[in-house]
GROMACS .gro file of C-alpha atoms in nm:
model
  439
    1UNK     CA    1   2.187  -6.347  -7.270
    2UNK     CA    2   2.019  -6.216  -6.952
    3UNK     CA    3   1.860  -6.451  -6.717
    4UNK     CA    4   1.684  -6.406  -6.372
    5UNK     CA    5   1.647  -6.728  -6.260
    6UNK     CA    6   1.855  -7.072  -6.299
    7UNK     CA    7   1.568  -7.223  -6.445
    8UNK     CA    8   1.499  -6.954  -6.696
    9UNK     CA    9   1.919  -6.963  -6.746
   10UNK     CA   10   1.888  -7.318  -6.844
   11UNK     CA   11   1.585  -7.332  -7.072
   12UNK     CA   12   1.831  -7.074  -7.267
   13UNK     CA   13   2.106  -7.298  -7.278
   14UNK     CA   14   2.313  -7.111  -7.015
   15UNK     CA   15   2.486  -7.281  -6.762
   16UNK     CA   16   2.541  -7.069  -6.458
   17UNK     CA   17   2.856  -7.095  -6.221
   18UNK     CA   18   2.639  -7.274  -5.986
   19UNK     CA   19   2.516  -7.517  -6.258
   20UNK     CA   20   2.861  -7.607  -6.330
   21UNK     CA   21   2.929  -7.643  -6.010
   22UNK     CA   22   2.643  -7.862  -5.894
   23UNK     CA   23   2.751  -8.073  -6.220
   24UNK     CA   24   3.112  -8.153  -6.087
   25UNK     CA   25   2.966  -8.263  -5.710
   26UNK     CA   26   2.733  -8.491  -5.872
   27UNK     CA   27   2.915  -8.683  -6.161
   28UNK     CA   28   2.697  -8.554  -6.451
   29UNK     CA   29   2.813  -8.349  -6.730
   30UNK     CA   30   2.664  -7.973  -6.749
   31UNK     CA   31   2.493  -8.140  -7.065
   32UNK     CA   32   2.290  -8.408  -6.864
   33UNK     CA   33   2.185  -8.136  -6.605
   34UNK     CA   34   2.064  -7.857  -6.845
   35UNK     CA   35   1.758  -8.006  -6.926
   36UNK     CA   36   1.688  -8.146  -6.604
   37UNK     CA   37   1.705  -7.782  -6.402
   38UNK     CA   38   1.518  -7.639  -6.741
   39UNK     CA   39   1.233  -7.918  -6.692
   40UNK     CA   40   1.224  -7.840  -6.255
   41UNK     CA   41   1.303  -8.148  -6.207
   42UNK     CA   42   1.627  -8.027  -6.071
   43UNK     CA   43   1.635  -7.764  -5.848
   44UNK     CA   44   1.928  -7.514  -5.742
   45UNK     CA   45   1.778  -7.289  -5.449
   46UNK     CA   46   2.097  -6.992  -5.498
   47UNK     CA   47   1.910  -6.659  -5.400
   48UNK     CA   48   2.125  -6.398  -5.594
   49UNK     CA   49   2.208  -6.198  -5.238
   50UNK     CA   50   2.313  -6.509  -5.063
   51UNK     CA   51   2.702  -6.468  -5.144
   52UNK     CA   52   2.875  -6.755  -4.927
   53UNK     CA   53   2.600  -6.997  -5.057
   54UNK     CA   54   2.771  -7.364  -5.162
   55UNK     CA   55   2.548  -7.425  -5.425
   56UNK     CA   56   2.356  -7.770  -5.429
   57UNK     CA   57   2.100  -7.943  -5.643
   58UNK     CA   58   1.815  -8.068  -5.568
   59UNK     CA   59   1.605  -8.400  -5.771
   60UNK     CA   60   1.599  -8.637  -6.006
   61UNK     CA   61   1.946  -8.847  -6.076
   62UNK     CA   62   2.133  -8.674  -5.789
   63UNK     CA   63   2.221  -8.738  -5.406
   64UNK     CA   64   1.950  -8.754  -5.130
   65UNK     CA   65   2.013  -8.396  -4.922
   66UNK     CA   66   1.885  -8.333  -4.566
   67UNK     CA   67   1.793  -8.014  -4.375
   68UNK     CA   68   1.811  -7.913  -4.055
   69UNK     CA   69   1.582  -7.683  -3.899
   70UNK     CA   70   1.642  -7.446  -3.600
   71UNK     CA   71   1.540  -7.091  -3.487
   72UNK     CA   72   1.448  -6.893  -3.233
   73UNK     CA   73   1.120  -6.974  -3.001
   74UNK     CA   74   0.956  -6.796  -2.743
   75UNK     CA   75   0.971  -7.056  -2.467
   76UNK     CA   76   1.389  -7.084  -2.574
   77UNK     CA   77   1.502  -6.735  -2.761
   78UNK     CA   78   1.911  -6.834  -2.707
   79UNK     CA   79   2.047  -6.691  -3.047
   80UNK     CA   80   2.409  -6.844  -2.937
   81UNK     CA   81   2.296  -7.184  -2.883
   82UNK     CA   82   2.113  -7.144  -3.264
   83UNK     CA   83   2.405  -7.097  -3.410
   84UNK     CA   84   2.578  -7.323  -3.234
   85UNK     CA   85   2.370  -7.557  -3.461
   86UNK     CA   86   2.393  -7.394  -3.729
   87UNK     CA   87   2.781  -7.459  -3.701
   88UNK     CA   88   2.707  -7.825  -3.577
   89UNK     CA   89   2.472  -7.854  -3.963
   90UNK     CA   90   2.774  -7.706  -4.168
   91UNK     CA   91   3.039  -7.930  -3.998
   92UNK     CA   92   2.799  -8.256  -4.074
   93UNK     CA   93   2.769  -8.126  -4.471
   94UNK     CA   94   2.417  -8.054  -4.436
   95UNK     CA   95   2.290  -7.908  -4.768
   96UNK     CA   96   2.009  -7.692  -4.629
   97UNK     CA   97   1.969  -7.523  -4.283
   98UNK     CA   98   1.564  -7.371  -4.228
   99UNK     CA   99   1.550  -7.087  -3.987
  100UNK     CA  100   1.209  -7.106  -3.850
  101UNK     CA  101   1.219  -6.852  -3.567
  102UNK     CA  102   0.906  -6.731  -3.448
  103UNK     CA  103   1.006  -6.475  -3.163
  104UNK     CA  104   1.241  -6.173  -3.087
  105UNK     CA  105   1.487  -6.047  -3.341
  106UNK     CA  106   1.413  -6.241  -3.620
  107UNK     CA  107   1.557  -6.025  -3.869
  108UNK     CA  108   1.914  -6.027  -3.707
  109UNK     CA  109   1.955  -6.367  -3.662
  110UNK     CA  110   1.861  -6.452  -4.022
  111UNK     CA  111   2.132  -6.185  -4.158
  112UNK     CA  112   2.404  -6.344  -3.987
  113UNK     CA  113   2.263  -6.752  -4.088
  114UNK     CA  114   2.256  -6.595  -4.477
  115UNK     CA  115   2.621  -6.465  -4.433
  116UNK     CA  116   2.781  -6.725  -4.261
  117UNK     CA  117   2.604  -7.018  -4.429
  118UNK     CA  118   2.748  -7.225  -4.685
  119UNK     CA  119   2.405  -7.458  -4.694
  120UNK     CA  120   2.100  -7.330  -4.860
  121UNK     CA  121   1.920  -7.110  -4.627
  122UNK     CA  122   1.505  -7.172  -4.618
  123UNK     CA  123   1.198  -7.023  -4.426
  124UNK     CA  124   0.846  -6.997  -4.351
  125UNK     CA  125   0.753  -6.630  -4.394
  126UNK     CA  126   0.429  -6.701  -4.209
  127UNK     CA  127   0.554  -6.793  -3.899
  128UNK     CA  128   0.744  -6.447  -3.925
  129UNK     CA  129   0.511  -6.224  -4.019
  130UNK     CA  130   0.335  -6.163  -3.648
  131UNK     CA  131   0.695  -6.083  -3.516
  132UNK     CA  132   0.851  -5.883  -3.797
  133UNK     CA  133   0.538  -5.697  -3.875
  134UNK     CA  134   0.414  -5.648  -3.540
  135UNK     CA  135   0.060  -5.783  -3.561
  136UNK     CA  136  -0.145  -5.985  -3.428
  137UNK     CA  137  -0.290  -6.231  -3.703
  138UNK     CA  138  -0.602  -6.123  -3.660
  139UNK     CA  139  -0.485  -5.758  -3.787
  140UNK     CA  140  -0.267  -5.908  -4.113
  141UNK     CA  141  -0.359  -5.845  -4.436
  142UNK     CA  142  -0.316  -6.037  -4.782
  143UNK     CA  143  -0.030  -5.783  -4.849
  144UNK     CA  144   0.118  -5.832  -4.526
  145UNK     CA  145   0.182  -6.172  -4.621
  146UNK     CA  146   0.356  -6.068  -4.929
  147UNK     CA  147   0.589  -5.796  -4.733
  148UNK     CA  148   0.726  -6.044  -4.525
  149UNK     CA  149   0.812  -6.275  -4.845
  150UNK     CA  150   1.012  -5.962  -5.004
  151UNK     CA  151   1.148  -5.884  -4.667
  152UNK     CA  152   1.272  -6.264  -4.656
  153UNK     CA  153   1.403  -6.273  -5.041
  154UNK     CA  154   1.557  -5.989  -4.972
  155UNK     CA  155   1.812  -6.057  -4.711
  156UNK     CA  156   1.915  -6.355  -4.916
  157UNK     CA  157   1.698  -6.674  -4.865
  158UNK     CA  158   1.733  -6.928  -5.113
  159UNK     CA  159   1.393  -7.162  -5.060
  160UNK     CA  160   1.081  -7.025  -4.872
  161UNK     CA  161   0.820  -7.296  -4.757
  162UNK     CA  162   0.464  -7.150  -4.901
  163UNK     CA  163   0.130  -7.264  -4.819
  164UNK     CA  164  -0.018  -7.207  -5.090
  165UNK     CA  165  -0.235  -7.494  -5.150
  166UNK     CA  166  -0.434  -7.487  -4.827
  167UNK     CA  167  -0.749  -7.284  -5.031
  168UNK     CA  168  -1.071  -7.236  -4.941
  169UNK     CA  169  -1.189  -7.551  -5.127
  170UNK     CA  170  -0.872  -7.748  -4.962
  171UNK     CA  171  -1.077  -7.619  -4.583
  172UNK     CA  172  -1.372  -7.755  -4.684
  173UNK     CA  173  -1.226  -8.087  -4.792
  174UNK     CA  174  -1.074  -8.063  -4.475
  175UNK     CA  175  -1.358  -7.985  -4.270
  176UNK     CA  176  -1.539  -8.274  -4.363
  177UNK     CA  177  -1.293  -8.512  -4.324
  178UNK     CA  178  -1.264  -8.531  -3.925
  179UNK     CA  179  -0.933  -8.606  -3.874
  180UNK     CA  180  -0.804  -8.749  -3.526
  181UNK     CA  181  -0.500  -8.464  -3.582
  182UNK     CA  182  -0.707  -8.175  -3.762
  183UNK     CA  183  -0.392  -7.961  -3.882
  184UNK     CA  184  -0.034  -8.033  -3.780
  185UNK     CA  185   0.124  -7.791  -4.009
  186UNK     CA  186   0.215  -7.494  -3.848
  187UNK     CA  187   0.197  -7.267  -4.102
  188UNK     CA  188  -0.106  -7.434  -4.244
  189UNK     CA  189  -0.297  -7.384  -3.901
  190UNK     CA  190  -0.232  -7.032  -3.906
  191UNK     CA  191  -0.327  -6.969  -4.262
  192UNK     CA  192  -0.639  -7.176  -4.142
  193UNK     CA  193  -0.665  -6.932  -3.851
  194UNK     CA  194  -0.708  -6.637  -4.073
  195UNK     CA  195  -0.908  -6.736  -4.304
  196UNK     CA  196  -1.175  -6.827  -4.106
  197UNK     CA  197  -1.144  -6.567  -3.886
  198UNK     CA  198  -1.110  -6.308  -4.127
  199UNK     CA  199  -1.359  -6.439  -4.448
  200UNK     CA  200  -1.082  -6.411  -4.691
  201UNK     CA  201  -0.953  -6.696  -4.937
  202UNK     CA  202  -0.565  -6.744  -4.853
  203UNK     CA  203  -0.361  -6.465  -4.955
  204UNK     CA  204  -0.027  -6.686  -5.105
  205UNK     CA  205  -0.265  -6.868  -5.330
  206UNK     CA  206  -0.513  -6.547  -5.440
  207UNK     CA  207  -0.169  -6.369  -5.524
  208UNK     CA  208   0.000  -6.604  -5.624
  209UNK     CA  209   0.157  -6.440  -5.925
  210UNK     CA  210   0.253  -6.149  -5.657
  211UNK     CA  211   0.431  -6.430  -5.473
  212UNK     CA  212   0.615  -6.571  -5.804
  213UNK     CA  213   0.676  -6.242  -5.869
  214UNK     CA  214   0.894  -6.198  -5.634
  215UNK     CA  215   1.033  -6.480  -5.607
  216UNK     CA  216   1.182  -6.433  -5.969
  217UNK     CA  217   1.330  -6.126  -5.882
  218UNK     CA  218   1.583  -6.278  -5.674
  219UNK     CA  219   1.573  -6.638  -5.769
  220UNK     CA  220   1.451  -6.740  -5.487
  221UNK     CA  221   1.279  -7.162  -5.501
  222UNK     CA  222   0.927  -7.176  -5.361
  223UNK     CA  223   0.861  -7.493  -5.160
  224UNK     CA  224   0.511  -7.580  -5.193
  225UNK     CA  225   0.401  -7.650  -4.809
  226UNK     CA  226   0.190  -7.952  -4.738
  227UNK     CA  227  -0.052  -7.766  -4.489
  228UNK     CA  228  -0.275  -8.059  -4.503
  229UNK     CA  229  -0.005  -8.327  -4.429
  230UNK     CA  230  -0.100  -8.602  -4.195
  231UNK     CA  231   0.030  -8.575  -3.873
  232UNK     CA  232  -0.039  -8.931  -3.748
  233UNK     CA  233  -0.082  -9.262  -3.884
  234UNK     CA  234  -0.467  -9.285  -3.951
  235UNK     CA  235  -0.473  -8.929  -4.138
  236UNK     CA  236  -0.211  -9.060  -4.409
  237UNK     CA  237  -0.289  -9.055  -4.738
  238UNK     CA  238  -0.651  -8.882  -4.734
  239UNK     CA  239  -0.893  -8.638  -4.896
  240UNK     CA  240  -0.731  -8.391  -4.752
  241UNK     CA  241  -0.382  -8.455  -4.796
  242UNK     CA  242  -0.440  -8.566  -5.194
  243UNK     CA  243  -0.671  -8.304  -5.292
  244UNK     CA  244  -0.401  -8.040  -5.126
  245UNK     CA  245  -0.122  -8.219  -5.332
  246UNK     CA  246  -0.330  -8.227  -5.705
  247UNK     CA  247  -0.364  -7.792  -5.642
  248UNK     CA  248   0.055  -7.801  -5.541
  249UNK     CA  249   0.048  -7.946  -5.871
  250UNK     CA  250  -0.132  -7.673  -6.065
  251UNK     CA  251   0.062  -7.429  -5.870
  252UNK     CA  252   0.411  -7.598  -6.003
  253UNK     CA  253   0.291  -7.541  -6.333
  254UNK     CA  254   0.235  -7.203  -6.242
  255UNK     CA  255   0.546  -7.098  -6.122
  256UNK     CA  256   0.723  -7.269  -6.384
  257UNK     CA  257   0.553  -7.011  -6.632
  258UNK     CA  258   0.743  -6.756  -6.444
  259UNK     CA  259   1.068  -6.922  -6.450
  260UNK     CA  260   1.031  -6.976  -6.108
  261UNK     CA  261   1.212  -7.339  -5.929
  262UNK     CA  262   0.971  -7.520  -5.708
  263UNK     CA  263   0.962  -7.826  -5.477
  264UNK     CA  264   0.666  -8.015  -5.291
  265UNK     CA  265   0.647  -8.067  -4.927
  266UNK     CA  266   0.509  -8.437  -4.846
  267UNK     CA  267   0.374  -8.630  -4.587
  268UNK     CA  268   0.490  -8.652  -4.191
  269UNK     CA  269   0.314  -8.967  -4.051
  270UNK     CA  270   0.257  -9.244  -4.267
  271UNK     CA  271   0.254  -9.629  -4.238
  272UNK     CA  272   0.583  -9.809  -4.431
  273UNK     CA  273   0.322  -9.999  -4.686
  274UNK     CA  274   0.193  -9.619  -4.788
  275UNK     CA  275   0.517  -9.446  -4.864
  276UNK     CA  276   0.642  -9.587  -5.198
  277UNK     CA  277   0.309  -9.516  -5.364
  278UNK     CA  278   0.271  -9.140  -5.201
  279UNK     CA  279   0.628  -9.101  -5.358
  280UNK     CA  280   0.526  -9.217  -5.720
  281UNK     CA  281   0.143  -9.043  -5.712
  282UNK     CA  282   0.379  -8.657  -5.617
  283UNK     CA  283   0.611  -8.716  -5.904
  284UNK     CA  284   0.326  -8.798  -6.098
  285UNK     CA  285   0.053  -8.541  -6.001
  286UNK     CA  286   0.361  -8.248  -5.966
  287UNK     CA  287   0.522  -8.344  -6.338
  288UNK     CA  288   0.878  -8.458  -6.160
  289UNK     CA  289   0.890  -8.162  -5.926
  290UNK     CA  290   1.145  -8.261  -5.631
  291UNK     CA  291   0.986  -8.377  -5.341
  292UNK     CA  292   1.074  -8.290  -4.985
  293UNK     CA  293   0.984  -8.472  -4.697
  294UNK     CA  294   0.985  -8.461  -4.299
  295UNK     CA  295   0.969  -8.798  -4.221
  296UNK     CA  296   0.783  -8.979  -4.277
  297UNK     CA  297   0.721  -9.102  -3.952
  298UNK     CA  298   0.611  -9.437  -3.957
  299UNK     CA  299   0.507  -9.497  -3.592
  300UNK     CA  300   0.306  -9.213  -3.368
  301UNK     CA  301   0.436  -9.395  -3.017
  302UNK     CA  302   0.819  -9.327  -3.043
  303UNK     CA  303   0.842  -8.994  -2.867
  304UNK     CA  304   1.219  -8.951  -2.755
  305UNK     CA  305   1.320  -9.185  -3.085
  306UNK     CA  306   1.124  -9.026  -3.351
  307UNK     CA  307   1.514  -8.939  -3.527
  308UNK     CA  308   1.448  -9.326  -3.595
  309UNK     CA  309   1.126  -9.339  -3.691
  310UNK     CA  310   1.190  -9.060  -3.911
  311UNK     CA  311   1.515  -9.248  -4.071
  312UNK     CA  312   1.319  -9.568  -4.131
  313UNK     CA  313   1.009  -9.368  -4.326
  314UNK     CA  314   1.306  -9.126  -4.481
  315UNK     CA  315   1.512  -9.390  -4.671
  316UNK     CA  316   1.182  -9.547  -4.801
  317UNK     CA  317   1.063  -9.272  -4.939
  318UNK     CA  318   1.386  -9.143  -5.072
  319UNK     CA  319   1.433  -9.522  -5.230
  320UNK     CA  320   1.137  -9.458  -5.407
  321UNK     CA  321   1.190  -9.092  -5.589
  322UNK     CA  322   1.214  -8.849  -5.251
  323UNK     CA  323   1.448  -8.636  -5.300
  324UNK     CA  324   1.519  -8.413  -5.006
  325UNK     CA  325   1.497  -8.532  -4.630
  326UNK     CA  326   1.413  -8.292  -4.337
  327UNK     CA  327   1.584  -8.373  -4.052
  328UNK     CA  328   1.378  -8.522  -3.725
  329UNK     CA  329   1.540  -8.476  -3.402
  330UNK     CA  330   1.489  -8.730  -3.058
  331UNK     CA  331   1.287  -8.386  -2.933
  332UNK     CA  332   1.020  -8.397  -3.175
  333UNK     CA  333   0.671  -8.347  -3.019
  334UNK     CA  334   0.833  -8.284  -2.693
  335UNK     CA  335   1.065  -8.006  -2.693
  336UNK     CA  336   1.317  -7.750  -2.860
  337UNK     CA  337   1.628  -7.992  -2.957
  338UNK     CA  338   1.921  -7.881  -2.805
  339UNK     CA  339   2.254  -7.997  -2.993
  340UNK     CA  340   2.253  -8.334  -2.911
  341UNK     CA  341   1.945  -8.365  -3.057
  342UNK     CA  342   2.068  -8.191  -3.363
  343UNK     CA  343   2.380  -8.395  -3.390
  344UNK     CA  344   2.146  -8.748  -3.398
  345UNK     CA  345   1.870  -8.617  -3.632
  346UNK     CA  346   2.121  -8.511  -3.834
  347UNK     CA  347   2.307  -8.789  -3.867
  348UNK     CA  348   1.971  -9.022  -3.850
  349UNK     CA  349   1.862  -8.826  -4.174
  350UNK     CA  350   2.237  -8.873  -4.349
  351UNK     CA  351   2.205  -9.233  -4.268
  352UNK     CA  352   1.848  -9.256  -4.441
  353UNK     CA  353   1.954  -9.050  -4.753
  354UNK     CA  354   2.276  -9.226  -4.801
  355UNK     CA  355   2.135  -9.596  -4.761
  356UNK     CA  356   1.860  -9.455  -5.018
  357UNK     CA  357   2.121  -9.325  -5.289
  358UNK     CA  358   2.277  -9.642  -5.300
  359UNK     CA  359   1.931  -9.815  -5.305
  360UNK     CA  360   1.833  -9.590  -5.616
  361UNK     CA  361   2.195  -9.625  -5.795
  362UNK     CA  362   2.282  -9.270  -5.732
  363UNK     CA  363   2.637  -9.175  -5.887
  364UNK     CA  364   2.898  -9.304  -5.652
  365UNK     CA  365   2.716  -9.354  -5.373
  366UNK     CA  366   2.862  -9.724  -5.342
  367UNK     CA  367   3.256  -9.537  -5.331
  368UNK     CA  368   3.264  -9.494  -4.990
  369UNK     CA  369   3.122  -9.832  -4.822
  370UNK     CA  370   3.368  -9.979  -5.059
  371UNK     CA  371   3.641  -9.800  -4.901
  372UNK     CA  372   3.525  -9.863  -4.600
  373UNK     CA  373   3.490 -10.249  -4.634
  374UNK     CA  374   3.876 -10.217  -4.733
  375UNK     CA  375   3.925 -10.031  -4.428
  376UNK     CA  376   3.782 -10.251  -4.203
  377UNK     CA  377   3.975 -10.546  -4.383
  378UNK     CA  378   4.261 -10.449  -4.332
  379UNK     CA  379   4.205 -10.289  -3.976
  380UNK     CA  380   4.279  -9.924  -4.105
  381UNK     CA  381   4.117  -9.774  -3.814
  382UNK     CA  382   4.182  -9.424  -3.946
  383UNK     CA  383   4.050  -9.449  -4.271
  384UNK     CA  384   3.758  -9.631  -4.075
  385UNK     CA  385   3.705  -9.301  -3.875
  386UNK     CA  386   3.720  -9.083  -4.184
  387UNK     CA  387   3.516  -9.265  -4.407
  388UNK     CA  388   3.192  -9.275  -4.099
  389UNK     CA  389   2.935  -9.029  -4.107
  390UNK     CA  390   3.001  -8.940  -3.752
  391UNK     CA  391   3.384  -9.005  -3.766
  392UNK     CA  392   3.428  -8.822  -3.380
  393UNK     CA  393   3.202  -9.073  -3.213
  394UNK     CA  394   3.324  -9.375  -3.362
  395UNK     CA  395   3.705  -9.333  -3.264
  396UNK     CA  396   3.540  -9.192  -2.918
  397UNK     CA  397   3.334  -9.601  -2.895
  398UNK     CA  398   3.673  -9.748  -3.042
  399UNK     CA  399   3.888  -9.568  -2.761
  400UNK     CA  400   3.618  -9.630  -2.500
  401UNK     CA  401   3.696 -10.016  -2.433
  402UNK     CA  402   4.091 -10.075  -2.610
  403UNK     CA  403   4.129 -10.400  -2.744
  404UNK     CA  404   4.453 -10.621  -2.672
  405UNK     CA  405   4.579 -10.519  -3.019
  406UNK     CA  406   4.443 -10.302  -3.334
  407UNK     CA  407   4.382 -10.599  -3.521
  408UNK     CA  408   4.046 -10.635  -3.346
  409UNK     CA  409   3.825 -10.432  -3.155
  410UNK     CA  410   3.725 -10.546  -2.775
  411UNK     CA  411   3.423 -10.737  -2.858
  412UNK     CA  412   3.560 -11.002  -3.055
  413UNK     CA  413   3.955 -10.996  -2.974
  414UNK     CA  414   4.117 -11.266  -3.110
  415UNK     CA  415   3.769 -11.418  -3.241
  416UNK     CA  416   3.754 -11.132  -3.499
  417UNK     CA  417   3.630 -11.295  -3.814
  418UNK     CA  418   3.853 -11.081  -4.014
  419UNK     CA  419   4.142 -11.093  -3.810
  420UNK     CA  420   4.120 -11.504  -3.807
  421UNK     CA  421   4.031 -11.504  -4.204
  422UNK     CA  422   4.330 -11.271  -4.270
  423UNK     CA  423   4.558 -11.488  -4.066
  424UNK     CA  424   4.484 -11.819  -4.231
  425UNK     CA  425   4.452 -11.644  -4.580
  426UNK     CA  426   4.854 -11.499  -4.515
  427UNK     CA  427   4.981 -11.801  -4.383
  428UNK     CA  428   4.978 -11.794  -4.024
  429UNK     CA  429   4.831 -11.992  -3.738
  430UNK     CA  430   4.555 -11.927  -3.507
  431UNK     CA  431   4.542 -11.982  -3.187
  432UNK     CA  432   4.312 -11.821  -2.920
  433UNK     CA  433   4.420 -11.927  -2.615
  434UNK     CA  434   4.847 -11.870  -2.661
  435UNK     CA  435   5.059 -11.566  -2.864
  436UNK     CA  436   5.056 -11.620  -3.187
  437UNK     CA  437   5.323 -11.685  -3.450
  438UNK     CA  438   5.403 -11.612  -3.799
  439UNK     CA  439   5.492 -11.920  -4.011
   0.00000   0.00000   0.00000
């Protein structure tokens, strides 16, 4: 049987190579994941062009992932230090890697991501369009819009972020709401932009079958942007935001019809006591679709920290059915991240989506802070450095200040807990002060 997308594979019974392969990561049986990719609530963003892709799933029953964005600006357009990150992402088993350049040769630098990129590869055709087409926004038209998506699907990219929702009945909403932020979105502001300069309804959601279209043709996932997403506390969970998130619903159904996989974008800023119930009202209003969420945030007044703030919000929303994390860096809201900044959002965000797997009862996710406990009891330093998410840095703190033997590290010594436990539990004395003996 012939098949065009793995969602339309699956409601025929088929299970792709990357099904099969997505099953074995995960612990499930290509039985139990059938249905679940055939229903959309389980994604597999694997654009048919994108030939080194790793394929991973994406929702309901599997592992938290995280993405990392990057790309090119016009204040920092240093295509070696983006894929420097890019490497950086790979090496830390990020799943997905978003290029969002905005400036200079685009097009280039997203051909070499797709071919060197094991992770899923996303975008935001908006931001590209000016640059790849030439044109000021102003000048765009509808089918502008939609060139840049085929360009994009095209060249290989598996997920494209889509504002789609952000209609002319989602500005009014908006319009009235005075919000201390307005729009934070990107991608929504410029859709915003050109609608009201230009009279027209948005172009993604008046062609939306174009768009799906598309999309089908080479499998590519549509991620359903939040362009109304708060972008501080006091915007969370409003008109705005909720009435943007019931249409993201009616578009999911939508694409679905066309065999085509889709995710929902969620909030950015948003008070801890908000985020379980914003995770249980998108499941609920987008029939299961996987959610995907940048944040949330759950403080506005920890610039230079926010890969904390971020980490915090993450894991409670991915505890409570989120089931992709974007990556926040220590430069958001003040700057381009360099790779520093990279390396601690990332590993912020794997933090947050592991502590949430294990929270949720995710397959396996206990196996490895079991081995680690065992590690650490029996002072297996090596297996200690393996096991950590950031492996390099904890040998590099271990190394930093040697203790007196490798029974201990140098803040406890010879008052290590385990160490003292171990002792008395094999038999042997303990005595701080003089060497030690074996009885």
């Amino acid at each position: 049987m012939e098949y065009k997308t793995q969602m339309e594979a699956a409601k025929k019974g088929i299970v792709t190579k990357e099904l099969a392969a997505v099953a074995k990561k995960e612990g499930f049986t290509e039985a139990e994941l059938l249905p679940l990719v055939a229903s959309g609530r389980v994604i597999i963003p694997a654009n048919v062009r994108h030939k080194s892709l790793d394929p991973n799933g994406v929702g309901e029953g599997l592992r938290t992932k995280i993405n990392v964005n990057l790309g090119i600006s016009g204040d920092c357009a240093d295509y070696c230090a983006e894929m420097q990150k890019v490497q950086l992402a790979v090496q830390f088993g990020a799943e997905a890697i978003m290029d969002l350049s905005n400036y200079g040769k685009t097009r280039e630098f997203r051909e070499k991501l797709i071919e060197y990129s094991p992770a899923m590869v996303g975008t935001v055709p908006v931001y590209d369009a000016v640059g790849y087409l030439e044109k000021d926004l102003m000048d765009m038209t509808a089918q502008d819009f939609l060139k840049v998506v085929r360009a994009h699907a095209e060249e290989g990219v598996d997920f494209m972020t889509i504002h789609a929702g952000i209609n002319r009945r989602a500005v009014e909403g908006f319009e009235r709401s005075k919000r201390k932020m307005n729009i934070v979105s990107r991608g929504g502001s410029l859709l915003f932009a050109w609608m009201k300069m230009t009279g027209n309804e948005n172009p993604f959601y008046e062609y939306y079958d174009e768009v799906m279209d598309i999309l089908r043709e080479y499998d590519v996932t549509i991620s359903l942007g939040d362009a109304l997403r708060p972008g501080c506390l006091d915007d969370a969970t409003d008109a705005g935001q909720i009435g943007e998130l019931i249409e993201l619903g009616n578009l999911t159904q939508r694409a679905w019809e066309k065999d085509v996989q889709v995710m929902v974008e969620g909030p950015g800023h948003m008070a801890m006591d908000e985020i379980a119930a914003n995770m249980k009202m998108e499941k609920r209003l987008c029939h299961g679709a996987p959610f995907y969420v940048l944040g949330p945030l759950v403080t506005d007044i920890a610039p230079g920290y926010d890969h904390i703030t971020s980490a915090i919000g993450g894991a409670i929303a991915a505890a409570n059915g989120a089931d992709f994390l974007c990556y926040v860096t220590p430069a958001e809201h003040l700057r381009l991240p360099d790779l520093s900044d990279v390396r601690e959002g990332i590993v912020a965000s794997k933090i947050a989506a592991h502590a949430a797997d294990i929270a949720k009862g995710v397959r396996g996710a206990r196996k490895p802070d079991n081995e680690m406990a065992e590690a650490r009891q029996r002072f297996d330093w090596d297996a200690q450095f393996r096991l950590a998410i950031d492996g390099e840095k904890a040998k590099a703190y271990y190394e930093s200040v040697p203790a007196s033997d490798k029974h201990s590290c140098s803040m406890c010594g010879k008052m290590c807990a385990v160490r003292t436990t171990n002792r008395i539990l094999n038999g042997e004395s303990v005595e701080i002060l003089q060497n030690e003996t074996k009885k």
